[in-house]
PDB file of C-alpha atoms in Angstrom:
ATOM      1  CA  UNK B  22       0.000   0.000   0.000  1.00  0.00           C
ATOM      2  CA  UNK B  23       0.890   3.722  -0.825  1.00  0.00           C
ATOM      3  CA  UNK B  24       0.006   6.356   1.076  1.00  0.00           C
ATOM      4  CA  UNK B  25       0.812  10.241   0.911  1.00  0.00           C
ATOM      5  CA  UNK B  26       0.839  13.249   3.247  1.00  0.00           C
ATOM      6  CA  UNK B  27       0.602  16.959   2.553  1.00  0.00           C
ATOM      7  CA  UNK B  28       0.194  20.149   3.709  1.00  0.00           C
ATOM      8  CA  UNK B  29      -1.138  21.704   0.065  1.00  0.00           C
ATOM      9  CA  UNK B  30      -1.354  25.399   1.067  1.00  0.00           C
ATOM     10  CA  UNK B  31      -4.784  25.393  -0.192  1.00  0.00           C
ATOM     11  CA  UNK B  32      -3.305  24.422  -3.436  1.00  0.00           C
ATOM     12  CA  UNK B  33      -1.239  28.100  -3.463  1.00  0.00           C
ATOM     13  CA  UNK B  34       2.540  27.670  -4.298  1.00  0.00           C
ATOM     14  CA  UNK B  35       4.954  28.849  -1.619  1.00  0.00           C
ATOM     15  CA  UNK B  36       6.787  31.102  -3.655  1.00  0.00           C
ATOM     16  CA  UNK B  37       4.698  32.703  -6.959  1.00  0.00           C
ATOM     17  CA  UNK B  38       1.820  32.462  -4.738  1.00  0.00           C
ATOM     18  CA  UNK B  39       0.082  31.640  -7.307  1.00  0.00           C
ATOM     19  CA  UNK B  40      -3.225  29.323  -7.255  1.00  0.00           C
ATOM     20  CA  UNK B  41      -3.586  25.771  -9.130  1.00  0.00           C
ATOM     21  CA  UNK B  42      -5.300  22.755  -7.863  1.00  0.00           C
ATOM     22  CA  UNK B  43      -3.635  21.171 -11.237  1.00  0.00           C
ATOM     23  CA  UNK B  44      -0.232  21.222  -9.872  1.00  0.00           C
ATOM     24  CA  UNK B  45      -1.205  19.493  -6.388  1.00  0.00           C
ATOM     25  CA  UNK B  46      -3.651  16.658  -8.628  1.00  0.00           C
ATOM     26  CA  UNK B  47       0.052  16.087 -10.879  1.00  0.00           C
ATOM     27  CA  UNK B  48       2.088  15.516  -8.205  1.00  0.00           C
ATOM     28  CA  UNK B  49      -0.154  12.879  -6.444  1.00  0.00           C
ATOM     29  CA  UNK B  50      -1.129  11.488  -9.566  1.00  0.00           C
ATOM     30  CA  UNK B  51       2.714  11.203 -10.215  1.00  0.00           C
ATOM     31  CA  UNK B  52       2.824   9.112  -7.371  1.00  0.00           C
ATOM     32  CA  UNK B  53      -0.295   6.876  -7.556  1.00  0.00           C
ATOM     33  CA  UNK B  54      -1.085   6.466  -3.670  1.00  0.00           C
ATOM     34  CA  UNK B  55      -3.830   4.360  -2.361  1.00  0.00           C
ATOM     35  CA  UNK B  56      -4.539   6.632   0.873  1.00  0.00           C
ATOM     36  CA  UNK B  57      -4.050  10.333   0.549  1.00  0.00           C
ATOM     37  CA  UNK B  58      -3.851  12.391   3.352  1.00  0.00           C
ATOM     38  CA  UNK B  59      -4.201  16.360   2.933  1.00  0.00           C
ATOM     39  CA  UNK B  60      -3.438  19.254   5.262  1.00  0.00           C
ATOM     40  CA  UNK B  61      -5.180  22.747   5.057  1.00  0.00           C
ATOM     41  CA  UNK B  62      -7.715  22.007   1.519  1.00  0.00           C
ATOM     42  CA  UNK B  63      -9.955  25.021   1.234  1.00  0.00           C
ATOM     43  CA  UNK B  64     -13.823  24.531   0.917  1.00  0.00           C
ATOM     44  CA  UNK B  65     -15.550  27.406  -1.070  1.00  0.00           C
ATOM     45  CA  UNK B  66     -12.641  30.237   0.303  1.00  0.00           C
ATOM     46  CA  UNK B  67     -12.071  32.881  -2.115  1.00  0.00           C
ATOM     47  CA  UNK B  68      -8.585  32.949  -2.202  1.00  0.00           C
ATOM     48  CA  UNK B  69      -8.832  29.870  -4.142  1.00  0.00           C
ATOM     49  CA  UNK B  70     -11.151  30.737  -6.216  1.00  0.00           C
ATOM     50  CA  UNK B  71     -13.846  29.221  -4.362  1.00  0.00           C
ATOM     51  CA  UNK B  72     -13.400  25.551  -5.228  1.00  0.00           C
ATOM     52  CA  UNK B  73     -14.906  22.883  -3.076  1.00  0.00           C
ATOM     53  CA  UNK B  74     -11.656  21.437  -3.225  1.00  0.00           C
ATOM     54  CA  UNK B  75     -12.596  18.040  -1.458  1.00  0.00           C
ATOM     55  CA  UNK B  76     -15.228  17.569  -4.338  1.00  0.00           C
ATOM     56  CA  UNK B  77     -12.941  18.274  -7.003  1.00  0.00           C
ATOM     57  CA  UNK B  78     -10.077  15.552  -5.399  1.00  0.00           C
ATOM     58  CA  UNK B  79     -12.404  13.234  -4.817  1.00  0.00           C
ATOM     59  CA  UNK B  80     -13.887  13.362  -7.599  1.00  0.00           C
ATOM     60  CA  UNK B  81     -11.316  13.176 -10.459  1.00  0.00           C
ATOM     61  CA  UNK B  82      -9.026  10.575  -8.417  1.00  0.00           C
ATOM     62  CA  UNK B  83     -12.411   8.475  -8.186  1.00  0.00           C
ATOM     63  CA  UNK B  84     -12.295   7.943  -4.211  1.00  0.00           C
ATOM     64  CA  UNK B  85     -13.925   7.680  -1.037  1.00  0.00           C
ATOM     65  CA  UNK B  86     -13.861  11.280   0.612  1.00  0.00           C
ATOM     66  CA  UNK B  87     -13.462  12.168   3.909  1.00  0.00           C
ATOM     67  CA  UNK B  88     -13.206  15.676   4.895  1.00  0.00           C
ATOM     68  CA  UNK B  89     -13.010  17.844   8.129  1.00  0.00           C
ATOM     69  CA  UNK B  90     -13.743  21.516   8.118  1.00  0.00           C
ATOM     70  CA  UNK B  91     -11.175  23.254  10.818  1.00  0.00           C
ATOM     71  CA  UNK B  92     -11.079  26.849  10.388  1.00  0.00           C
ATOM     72  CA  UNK B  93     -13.580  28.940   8.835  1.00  0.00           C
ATOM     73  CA  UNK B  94     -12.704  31.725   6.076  1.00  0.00           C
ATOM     74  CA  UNK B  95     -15.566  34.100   5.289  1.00  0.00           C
ATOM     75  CA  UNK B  96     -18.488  31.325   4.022  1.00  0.00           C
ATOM     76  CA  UNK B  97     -16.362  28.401   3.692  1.00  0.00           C
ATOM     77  CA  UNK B  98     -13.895  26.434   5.216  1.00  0.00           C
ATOM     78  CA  UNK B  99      -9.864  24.726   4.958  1.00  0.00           C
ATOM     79  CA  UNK B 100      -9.179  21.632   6.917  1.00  0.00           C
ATOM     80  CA  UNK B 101      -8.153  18.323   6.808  1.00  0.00           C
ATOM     81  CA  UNK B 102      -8.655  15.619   3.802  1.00  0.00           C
ATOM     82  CA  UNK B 103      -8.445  11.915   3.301  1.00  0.00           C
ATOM     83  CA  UNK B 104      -8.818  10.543   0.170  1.00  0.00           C
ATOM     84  CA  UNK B 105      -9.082   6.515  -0.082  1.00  0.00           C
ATOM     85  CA  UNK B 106      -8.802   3.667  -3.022  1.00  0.00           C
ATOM     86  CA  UNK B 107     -11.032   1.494  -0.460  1.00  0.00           C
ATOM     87  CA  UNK B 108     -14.033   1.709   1.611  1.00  0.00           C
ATOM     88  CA  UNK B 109     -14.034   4.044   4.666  1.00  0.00           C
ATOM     89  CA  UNK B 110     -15.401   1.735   7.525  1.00  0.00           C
ATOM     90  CA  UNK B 111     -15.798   4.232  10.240  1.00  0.00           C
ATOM     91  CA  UNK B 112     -14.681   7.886  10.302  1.00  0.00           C
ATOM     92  CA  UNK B 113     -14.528  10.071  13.354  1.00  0.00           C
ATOM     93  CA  UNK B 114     -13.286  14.182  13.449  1.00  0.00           C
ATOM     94  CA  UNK B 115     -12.151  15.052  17.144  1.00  0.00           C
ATOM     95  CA  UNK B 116     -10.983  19.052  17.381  1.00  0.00           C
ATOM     96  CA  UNK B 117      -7.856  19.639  18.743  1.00  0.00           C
ATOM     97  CA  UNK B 118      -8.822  23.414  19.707  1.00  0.00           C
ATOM     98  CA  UNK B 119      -6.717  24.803  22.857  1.00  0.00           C
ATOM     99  CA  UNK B 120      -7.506  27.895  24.569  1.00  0.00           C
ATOM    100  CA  UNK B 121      -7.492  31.167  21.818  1.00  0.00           C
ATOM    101  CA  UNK B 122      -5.156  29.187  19.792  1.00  0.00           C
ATOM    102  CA  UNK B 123      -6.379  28.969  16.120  1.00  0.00           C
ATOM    103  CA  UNK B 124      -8.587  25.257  15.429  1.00  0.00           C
ATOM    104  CA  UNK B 125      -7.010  21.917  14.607  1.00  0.00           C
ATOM    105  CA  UNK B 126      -8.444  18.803  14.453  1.00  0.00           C
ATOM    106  CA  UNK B 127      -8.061  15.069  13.847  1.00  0.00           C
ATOM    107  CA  UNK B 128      -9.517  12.530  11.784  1.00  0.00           C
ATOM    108  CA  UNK B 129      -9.205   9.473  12.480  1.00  0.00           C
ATOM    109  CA  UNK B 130     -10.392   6.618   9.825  1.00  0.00           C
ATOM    110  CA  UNK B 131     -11.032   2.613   9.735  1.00  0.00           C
ATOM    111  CA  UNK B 132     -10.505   1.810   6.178  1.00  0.00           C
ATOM    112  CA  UNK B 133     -11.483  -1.501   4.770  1.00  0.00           C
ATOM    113  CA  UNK B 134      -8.188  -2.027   3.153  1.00  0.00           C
ATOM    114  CA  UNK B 135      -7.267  -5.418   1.286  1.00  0.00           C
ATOM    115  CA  UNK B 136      -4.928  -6.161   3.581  1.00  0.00           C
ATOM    116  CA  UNK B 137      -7.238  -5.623   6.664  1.00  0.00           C
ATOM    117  CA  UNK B 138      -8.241  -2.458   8.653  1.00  0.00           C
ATOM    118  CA  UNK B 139      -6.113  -0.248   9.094  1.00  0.00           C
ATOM    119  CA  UNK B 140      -6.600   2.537  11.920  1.00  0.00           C
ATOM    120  CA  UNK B 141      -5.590   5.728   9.946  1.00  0.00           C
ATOM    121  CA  UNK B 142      -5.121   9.228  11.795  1.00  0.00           C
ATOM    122  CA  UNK B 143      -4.609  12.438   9.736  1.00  0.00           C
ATOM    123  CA  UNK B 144      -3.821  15.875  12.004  1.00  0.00           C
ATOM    124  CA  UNK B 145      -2.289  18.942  11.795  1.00  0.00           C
ATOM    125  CA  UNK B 146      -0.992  20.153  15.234  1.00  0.00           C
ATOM    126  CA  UNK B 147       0.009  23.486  16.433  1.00  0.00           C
ATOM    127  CA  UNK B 148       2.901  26.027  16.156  1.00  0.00           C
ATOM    128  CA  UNK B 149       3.469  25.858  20.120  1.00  0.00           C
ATOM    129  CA  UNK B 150       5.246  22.654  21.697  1.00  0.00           C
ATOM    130  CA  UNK B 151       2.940  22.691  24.418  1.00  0.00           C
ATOM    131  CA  UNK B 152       0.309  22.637  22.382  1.00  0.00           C
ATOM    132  CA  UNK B 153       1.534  20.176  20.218  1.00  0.00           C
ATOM    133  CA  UNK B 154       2.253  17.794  23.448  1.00  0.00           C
ATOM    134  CA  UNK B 155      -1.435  18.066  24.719  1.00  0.00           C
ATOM    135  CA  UNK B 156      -2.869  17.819  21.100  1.00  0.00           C
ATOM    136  CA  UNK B 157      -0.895  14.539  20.930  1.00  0.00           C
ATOM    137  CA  UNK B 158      -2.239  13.609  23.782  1.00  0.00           C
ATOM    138  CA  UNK B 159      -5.529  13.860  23.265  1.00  0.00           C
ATOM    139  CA  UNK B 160      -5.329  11.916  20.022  1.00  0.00           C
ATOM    140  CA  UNK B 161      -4.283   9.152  22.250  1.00  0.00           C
ATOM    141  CA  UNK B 162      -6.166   9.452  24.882  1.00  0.00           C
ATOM    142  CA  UNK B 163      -9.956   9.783  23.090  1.00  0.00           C
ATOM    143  CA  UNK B 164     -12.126   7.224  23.438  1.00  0.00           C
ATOM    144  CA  UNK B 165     -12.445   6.835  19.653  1.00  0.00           C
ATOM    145  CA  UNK B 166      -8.964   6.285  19.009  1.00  0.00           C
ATOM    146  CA  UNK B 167      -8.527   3.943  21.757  1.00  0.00           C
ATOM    147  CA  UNK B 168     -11.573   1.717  20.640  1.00  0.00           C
ATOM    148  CA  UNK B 169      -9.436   1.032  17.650  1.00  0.00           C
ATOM    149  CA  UNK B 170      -6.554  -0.546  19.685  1.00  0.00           C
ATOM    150  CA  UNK B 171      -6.712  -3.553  17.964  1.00  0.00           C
ATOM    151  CA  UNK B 172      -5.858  -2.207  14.594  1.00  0.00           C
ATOM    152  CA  UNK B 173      -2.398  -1.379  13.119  1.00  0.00           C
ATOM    153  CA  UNK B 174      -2.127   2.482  13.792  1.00  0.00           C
ATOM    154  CA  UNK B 175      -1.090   4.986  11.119  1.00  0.00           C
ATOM    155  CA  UNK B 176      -0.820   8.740  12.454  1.00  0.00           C
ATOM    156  CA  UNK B 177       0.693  10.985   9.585  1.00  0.00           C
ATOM    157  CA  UNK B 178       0.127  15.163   8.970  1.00  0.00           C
ATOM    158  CA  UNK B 179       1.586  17.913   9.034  1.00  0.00           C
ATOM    159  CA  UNK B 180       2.846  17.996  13.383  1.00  0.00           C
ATOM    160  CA  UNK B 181       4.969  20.929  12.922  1.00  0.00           C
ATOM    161  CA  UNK B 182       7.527  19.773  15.045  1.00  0.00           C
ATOM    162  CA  UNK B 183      11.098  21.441  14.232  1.00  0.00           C
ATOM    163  CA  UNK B 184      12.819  19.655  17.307  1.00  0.00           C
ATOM    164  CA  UNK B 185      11.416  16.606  17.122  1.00  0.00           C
ATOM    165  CA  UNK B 186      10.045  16.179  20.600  1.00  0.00           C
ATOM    166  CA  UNK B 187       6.898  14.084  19.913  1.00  0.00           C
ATOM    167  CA  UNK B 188       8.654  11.296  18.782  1.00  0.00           C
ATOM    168  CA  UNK B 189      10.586  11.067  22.381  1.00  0.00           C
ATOM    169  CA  UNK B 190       7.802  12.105  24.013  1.00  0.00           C
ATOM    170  CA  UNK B 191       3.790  11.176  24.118  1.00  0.00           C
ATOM    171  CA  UNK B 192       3.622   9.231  20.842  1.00  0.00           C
ATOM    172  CA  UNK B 193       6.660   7.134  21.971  1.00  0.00           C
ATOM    173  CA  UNK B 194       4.951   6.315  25.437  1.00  0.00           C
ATOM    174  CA  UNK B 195       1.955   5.198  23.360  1.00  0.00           C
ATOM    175  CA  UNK B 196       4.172   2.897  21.220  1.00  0.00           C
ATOM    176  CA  UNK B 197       4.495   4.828  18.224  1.00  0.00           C
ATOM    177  CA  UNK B 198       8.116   4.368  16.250  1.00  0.00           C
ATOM    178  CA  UNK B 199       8.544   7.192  13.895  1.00  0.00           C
ATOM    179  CA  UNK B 200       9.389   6.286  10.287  1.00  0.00           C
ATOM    180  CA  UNK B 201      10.363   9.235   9.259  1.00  0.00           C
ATOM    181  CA  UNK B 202      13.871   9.562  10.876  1.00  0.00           C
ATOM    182  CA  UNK B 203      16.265  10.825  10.618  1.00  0.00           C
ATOM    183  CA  UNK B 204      14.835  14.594   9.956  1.00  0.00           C
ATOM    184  CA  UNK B 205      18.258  15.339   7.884  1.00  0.00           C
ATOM    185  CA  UNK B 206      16.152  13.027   5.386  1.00  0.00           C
ATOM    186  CA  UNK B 207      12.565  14.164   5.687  1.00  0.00           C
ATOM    187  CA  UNK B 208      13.002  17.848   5.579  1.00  0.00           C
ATOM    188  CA  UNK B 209       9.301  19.153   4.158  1.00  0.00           C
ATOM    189  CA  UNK B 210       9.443  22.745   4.806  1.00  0.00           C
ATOM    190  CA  UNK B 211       9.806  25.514   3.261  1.00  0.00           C
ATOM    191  CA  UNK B 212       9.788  23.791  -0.099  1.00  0.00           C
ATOM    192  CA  UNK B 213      11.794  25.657  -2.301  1.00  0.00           C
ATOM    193  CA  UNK B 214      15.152  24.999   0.329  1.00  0.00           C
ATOM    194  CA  UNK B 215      13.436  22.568   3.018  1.00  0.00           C
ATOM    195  CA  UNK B 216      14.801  22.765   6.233  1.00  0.00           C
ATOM    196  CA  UNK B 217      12.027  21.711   8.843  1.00  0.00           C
ATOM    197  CA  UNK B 218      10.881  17.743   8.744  1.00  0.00           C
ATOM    198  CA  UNK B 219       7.575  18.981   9.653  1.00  0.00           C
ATOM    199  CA  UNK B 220       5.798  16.422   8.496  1.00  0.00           C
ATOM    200  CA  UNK B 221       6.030  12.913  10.196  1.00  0.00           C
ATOM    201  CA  UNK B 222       4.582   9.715   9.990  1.00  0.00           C
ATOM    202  CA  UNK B 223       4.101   7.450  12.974  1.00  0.00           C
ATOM    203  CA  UNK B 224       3.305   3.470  13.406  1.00  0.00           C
ATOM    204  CA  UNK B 225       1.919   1.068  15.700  1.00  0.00           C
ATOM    205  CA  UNK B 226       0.995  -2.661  15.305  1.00  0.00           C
ATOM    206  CA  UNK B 227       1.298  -4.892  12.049  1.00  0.00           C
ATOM    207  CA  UNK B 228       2.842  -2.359   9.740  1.00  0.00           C
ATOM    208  CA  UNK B 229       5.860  -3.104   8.029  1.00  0.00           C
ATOM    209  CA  UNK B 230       7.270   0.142   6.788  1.00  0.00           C
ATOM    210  CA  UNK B 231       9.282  -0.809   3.437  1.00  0.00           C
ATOM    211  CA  UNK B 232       9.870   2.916   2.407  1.00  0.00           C
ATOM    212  CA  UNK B 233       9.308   6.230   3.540  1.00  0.00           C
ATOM    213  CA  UNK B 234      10.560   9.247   1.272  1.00  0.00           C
ATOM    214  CA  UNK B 235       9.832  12.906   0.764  1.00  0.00           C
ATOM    215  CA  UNK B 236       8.823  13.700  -3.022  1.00  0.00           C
ATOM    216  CA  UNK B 237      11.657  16.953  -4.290  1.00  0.00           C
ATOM    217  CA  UNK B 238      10.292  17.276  -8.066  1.00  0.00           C
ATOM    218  CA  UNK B 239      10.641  21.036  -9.325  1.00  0.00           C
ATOM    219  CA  UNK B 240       6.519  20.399  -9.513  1.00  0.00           C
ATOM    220  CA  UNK B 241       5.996  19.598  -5.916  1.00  0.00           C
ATOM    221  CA  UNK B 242       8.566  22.575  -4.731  1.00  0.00           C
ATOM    222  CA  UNK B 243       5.990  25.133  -6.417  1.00  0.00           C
ATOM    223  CA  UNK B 244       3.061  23.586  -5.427  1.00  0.00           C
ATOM    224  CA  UNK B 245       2.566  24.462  -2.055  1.00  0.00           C
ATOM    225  CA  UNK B 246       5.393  25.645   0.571  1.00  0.00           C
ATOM    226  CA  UNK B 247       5.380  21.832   1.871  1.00  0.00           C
ATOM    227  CA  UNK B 248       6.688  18.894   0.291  1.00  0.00           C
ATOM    228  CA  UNK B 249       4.984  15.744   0.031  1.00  0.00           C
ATOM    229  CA  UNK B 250       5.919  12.431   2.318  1.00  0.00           C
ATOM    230  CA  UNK B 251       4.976   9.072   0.390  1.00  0.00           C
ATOM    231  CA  UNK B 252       4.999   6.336   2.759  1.00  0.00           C
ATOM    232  CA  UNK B 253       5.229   2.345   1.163  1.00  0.00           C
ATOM    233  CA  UNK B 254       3.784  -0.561   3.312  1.00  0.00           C
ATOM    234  CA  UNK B 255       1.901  -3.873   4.027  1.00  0.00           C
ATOM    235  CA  UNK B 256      -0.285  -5.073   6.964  1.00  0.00           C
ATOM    236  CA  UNK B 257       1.132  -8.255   8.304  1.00  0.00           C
TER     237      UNK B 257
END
């Protein structure tokens, strides 16, 4: 199985600033995943032209849709995305809000993969390490993530972590190993000269990791101001 992570920039390149959905369908079309997982997709926002861009995704990559509305922008919306080759079993959307601090949320998915179900959790966390600690925490702590113990465990996004302290801290006390380490090798951010591995990808359970690697094409460093993370693996 192939999955990829995101942050899209509501589909607005990091450095012409200029809008185009086209360039983010390319580059994941480039890589033909089976699980797409999206960071900050705009709903009906001006700025991009207003474009229900979960409609448009799902629609001409002919999959099941899951989408989770985070902030709101005028009358619409950017939040978080999953796109999926297979059948969505269950779905759940827990916010991640803290205090004043802008919205984040979680989703966290059972998809009805070939292999068997796989317990998929797409987030974007915030810019404060506390924050990011009790956001972390509260994935792994909810009720709905923990009635999916069973399951192998994939938690990917956009954790905008520069130092690297979830992986020692929370998610490795819940008996996550991060497969995106070292960071000198997963650097995501800013794309045009990355230095920030910002975003991670996590695992628990029966997943065998084969290959994790972050996608450096001249398309995907104009795309958005994050690179994408592809992530290659079975279910034992």
């Amino acid at each position: 199985m192939r999955l990829l992570s995101w942050n899209i920039h509501k589909g607005i390149g990091g450095r012409d600033r200029r809008y185009s959905l086209a360039r983010i369908i390319d580059c994941i079309e480039a890589e033909n995943p089976d699980l797409v997982c999206l960071q900050e997709v705009d709903r009906l926002v001006r700025r991009s032209r207003h474009d229900d861009q979960p409609r448009l995704l799902a629609s001409y990559f002919r999959s099941h849709s899951v989408f989770q509305p985070t902030v709101h922008v005028g009358d619409g919306s950017y939040g978080n995305l999953v796109l999926s080759r297979w059948p969505v079993a269950s779905r759940h959307r827990i916010s991640l809000r803290r205090g004043g601090r802008k919205s984040r949320g979680a989703q966290l998915l059972l998809v009805d993969s070939p292999e068997g179900p796989l317990h998929l959790v797409n987030t974007h966390l915030g810019l404060a390490e506390g924050e990011r600690h009790w956001q972390a925490g509260k994935i792994l702590g909810h009720m709905l993530f923990r009635s999916a113990d069973p399951h192998p465990t994939l938690i990917v996004g956009d954790f905008n972590d520069w130092r690297d302290t979830l992986a020692r801290g929370v998610l490795a006390a819940g008996g996550f190993r991060q497969v995106t380490a070292p960071a000198a090798k997963f650097r995501t951010f800013p794309a045009w000269l990355a230095v920030g591995a910002l975003d991670k990808a996590f695992v628990r359970g029966g997943i065998e990791v084969r290959q994790a690697r972050v996608i450096r094409t001249s398309l995907a460093k104009t795309a958005s101001d994050h690179l994408p993370l592809v992530v290659d693996f079975p279910l034992r």
